[in-house]
Amino acid sequence: SQQGEEDPQALSIQEGENATMNCSYKTSINNLQWYRQNSGRGLVHLILIRSNEREKHSGRLRVTLDTSKKSSSLLITASRAADTASYFCATVGWGGSNYKLTFGKGTLLTVNP
Amino acid sequence: NAGVTQTPKFRVLKTGQSMTLLCAQDMNHEYMYWYRQDPGMGLRLIHYSVGEGTTAKGEVPDGYNVSRLKKQNFLLGLESAAPSQTSVYFCASNLGLHEQYFGPGTRLTVT
C-alpha cells in the first residue's frame, strides 16, 4: 500500500511563481525523500530530510517535515519551465523496513513559460 | 561512472512468454531494488536485495522472480508474462538509508 499521499495531484503555475507540494504519510519514519521524474525518464533524488529535522534547503528547494502531523512540504521558489515534472515523496521506515522506500502517487507540476 | 543501467529499454511480449530484465550498477552499492510504475501511480516495490546472493519480496512480488548472483547486477524475471504486467520497470540502488539512484526504466508491453 502507498505510504505517502501527495497533494495536489496536479499543479499548473507561471514561470517565476512558487510551487508548493504536500505529502502526508501514515507510519513512523526514519527519513523522507523527494524525487523528480521528467516525462519518460527515471527518478532523480532531490532532497532527504531526517525525522529529527524540521526544515532543509537545497538551492531553490525548501522541504519541511512535521512528524506530529505526519506531513511534509516541498517548496520550489522562482519556478522555471525546466521544473515541469512529476514530484514524488517517499518514506523510509524503521526496523525491518529501514532501507525500503514507499512512494506516494506524485504531483504533476506544469510551469508555463 | 554509468550509474544504474537497464537492459532492454523497450520490449513487447505475448502472453505466456518469458523474459529477463537486467539491471547493473557501478557504484558498489549493497542494496538494489526493482519497482514498477503504472499510470497515475507512484512506484511499487517488486523485489529487493540487501547484498550479493540475497533477495526479498516487496509489495507486489507475484509473477516475478529475481536473482543477485553478482553485487553489481540484479535480474528481474517474468516466467509467464500477463497483460497485467504491462508497466514501466525501474531498477534502483543505494547504500541503505540514503537516497536511491534510479535507472532509466524499461517499458514493457504484454499483449
XYZ file of C-alpha atoms in Angstrom:
224
model
C 0.000 0.000 0.000
C 1.139 3.570 -0.639
C 2.611 5.269 2.404
C 2.735 8.810 1.100
C -0.030 10.794 -0.488
C 0.855 13.956 -2.392
C -1.407 16.930 -2.688
C -2.335 18.354 -5.104
C -2.316 15.682 -7.797
C -1.632 18.345 -10.412
C -0.418 21.935 -10.217
C -0.067 24.473 -13.011
C 1.762 27.762 -12.437
C 3.521 30.525 -14.341
C 7.269 30.802 -14.605
C 8.658 32.783 -11.699
C 5.936 31.734 -9.261
C 6.494 29.454 -6.291
C 5.187 25.887 -6.245
C 4.228 24.069 -3.075
C 3.524 20.357 -2.901
C 2.429 18.477 0.176
C 2.911 14.905 1.300
C 1.186 13.013 4.085
C 2.212 9.628 5.404
C 0.831 7.084 7.824
C 3.537 5.417 9.891
C 6.660 6.458 11.775
C 9.591 7.246 9.516
C 13.383 7.344 9.594
C 13.564 9.853 6.760
C 11.510 11.308 3.934
C 12.822 11.924 0.451
C 11.602 13.899 -2.543
C 12.235 12.801 -6.117
C 11.590 14.360 -9.503
C 10.641 12.460 -12.641
C 10.703 14.059 -16.045
C 8.344 12.523 -18.564
C 9.588 9.118 -19.713
C 12.677 9.217 -17.503
C 13.892 7.661 -14.277
C 13.571 9.324 -10.905
C 16.143 11.791 -9.657
C 16.715 12.381 -5.972
C 16.169 15.976 -4.834
C 16.447 16.117 -1.075
C 16.363 13.937 2.044
C 15.105 15.102 5.426
C 15.582 13.027 8.562
C 12.899 12.542 11.182
C 14.767 14.774 13.668
C 14.988 17.640 11.178
C 12.252 20.214 10.609
C 13.477 22.095 7.566
C 16.075 21.680 4.866
C 17.173 23.780 1.910
C 18.879 22.927 -1.350
C 19.182 25.684 -3.917
C 15.631 26.743 -4.823
C 14.141 23.849 -2.871
C 12.838 24.037 0.672
C 11.479 20.990 2.446
C 9.709 20.943 5.782
C 8.775 17.984 7.918
C 6.178 17.865 10.686
C 6.331 14.435 12.299
C 3.467 15.240 14.676
C 1.187 15.738 11.679
C 2.965 13.117 9.572
C 3.349 15.566 6.738
C 5.988 17.229 4.583
C 6.001 20.002 2.043
C 8.257 20.791 -0.889
C 8.556 24.402 -1.992
C 10.170 25.305 -5.292
C 10.871 29.022 -5.487
C 11.102 31.113 -8.672
C 9.989 28.198 -10.819
C 11.276 27.642 -14.335
C 9.813 25.811 -17.319
C 12.513 23.165 -16.761
C 10.927 22.365 -13.369
C 7.970 20.807 -15.211
C 7.930 17.214 -13.965
C 6.250 14.828 -11.561
C 7.360 15.081 -7.955
C 7.167 12.166 -5.542
C 7.657 11.897 -1.839
C 8.962 8.633 -0.447
C 9.418 7.458 3.113
C 11.887 5.128 4.801
C 10.623 3.368 7.905
C 12.324 1.882 10.925
C 13.446 -1.606 11.804
C 12.967 -4.322 9.202
C 11.862 -1.873 6.520
C 14.571 0.683 7.149
C 16.009 0.579 3.657
C 12.874 0.398 1.541
C 11.269 3.457 0.016
C 7.494 3.698 -0.065
C 6.299 6.166 -2.675
C 3.248 8.363 -2.988
C 1.409 8.795 -6.274
C 3.062 12.081 -7.106
C 2.222 15.659 -8.048
C 2.412 16.665 -11.698
C 3.831 20.192 -11.861
C 3.497 22.209 -15.047
C 5.371 25.503 -15.247
C 4.142 27.646 -18.107
C 6.629 29.999 -19.818
C 30.518 6.190 -13.913
C 27.491 4.935 -15.809
C 25.415 4.802 -12.606
C 22.446 2.444 -12.964
C 21.755 0.968 -16.375
C 18.847 -1.171 -17.515
C 18.512 -3.558 -20.441
C 16.395 -3.552 -22.581
C 14.751 -0.119 -22.842
C 11.623 -1.406 -24.557
C 10.071 -4.830 -25.029
C 6.825 -6.259 -26.325
C 5.856 -9.747 -25.170
C 2.976 -12.049 -25.934
C 1.010 -13.501 -23.026
C 2.818 -16.536 -21.652
C 6.277 -15.585 -22.901
C 9.180 -15.156 -20.538
C 11.904 -12.562 -20.293
C 14.630 -11.228 -18.037
C 15.334 -7.581 -17.304
C 18.909 -6.756 -16.399
C 19.998 -4.026 -14.014
C 23.628 -3.107 -13.499
C 25.232 -0.557 -11.174
C 28.856 0.538 -10.911
C 28.664 2.370 -7.573
C 29.431 -0.628 -5.359
C 26.015 -0.335 -3.721
C 24.859 -3.103 -1.437
C 21.139 -2.586 -1.914
C 19.253 -2.975 -5.171
C 15.550 -2.711 -5.961
C 13.029 -3.396 -8.691
C 9.915 -1.223 -8.977
C 7.024 -0.992 -11.363
C 5.218 2.209 -12.243
C 1.716 2.254 -13.649
C -0.169 5.319 -14.950
C -1.249 7.659 -12.172
C 0.619 5.615 -9.600
C 3.800 6.016 -7.715
C 6.431 3.323 -7.773
C 5.636 -0.009 -6.160
C 8.398 -2.277 -4.920
C 8.505 -5.718 -6.539
C 11.631 -7.314 -5.032
C 14.804 -6.067 -3.433
C 18.239 -7.279 -2.389
C 20.371 -6.247 0.577
C 23.552 -7.816 -0.773
C 25.042 -10.305 -3.180
C 23.204 -13.623 -3.036
C 20.175 -12.216 -1.177
C 16.681 -11.383 -2.390
C 13.416 -10.490 -0.672
C 9.811 -9.783 -1.636
C 8.430 -6.297 -1.833
C 4.894 -5.044 -2.110
C 3.900 -6.690 -5.436
C 6.126 -9.782 -5.968
C 3.646 -12.183 -7.578
C 4.577 -13.247 -11.106
C 8.194 -12.103 -10.772
C 11.458 -13.705 -9.703
C 14.851 -12.125 -9.073
C 18.475 -13.090 -8.683
C 21.563 -11.276 -7.404
C 24.468 -13.533 -8.274
C 26.909 -10.627 -8.555
C 26.904 -7.494 -6.429
C 26.638 -5.200 -9.430
C 23.753 -6.991 -11.163
C 20.116 -7.551 -10.239
C 17.939 -9.547 -12.618
C 14.148 -9.466 -12.772
C 12.426 -12.411 -14.456
C 8.921 -12.866 -15.757
C 8.307 -16.588 -16.247
C 4.901 -16.338 -17.921
C 4.001 -12.773 -18.839
C 0.449 -11.494 -18.341
C -1.191 -8.294 -19.645
C -1.359 -7.060 -16.038
C 2.438 -6.891 -16.109
C 2.395 -4.181 -18.764
C 4.227 -1.399 -16.993
C 7.408 0.632 -16.774
C 10.040 -1.107 -14.663
C 12.702 0.792 -12.760
C 15.773 -0.513 -11.046
C 17.485 1.404 -8.261
C 20.420 1.005 -5.911
C 21.780 2.640 -2.774
C 23.754 2.245 0.417
C 20.705 1.635 2.626
C 19.145 4.623 4.344
C 20.404 7.066 1.765
C 18.934 8.269 -1.484
C 18.306 5.761 -4.230
C 19.805 6.029 -7.703
C 17.460 5.031 -10.481
C 17.962 3.576 -13.910
C 16.200 4.993 -16.998
C 13.468 2.348 -16.988
C 12.232 -0.477 -19.198
C 8.873 -0.070 -20.907
C 7.222 -3.484 -21.173
C 4.017 -4.232 -23.068
C 2.354 -7.639 -22.790
C -0.253 -8.346 -25.458
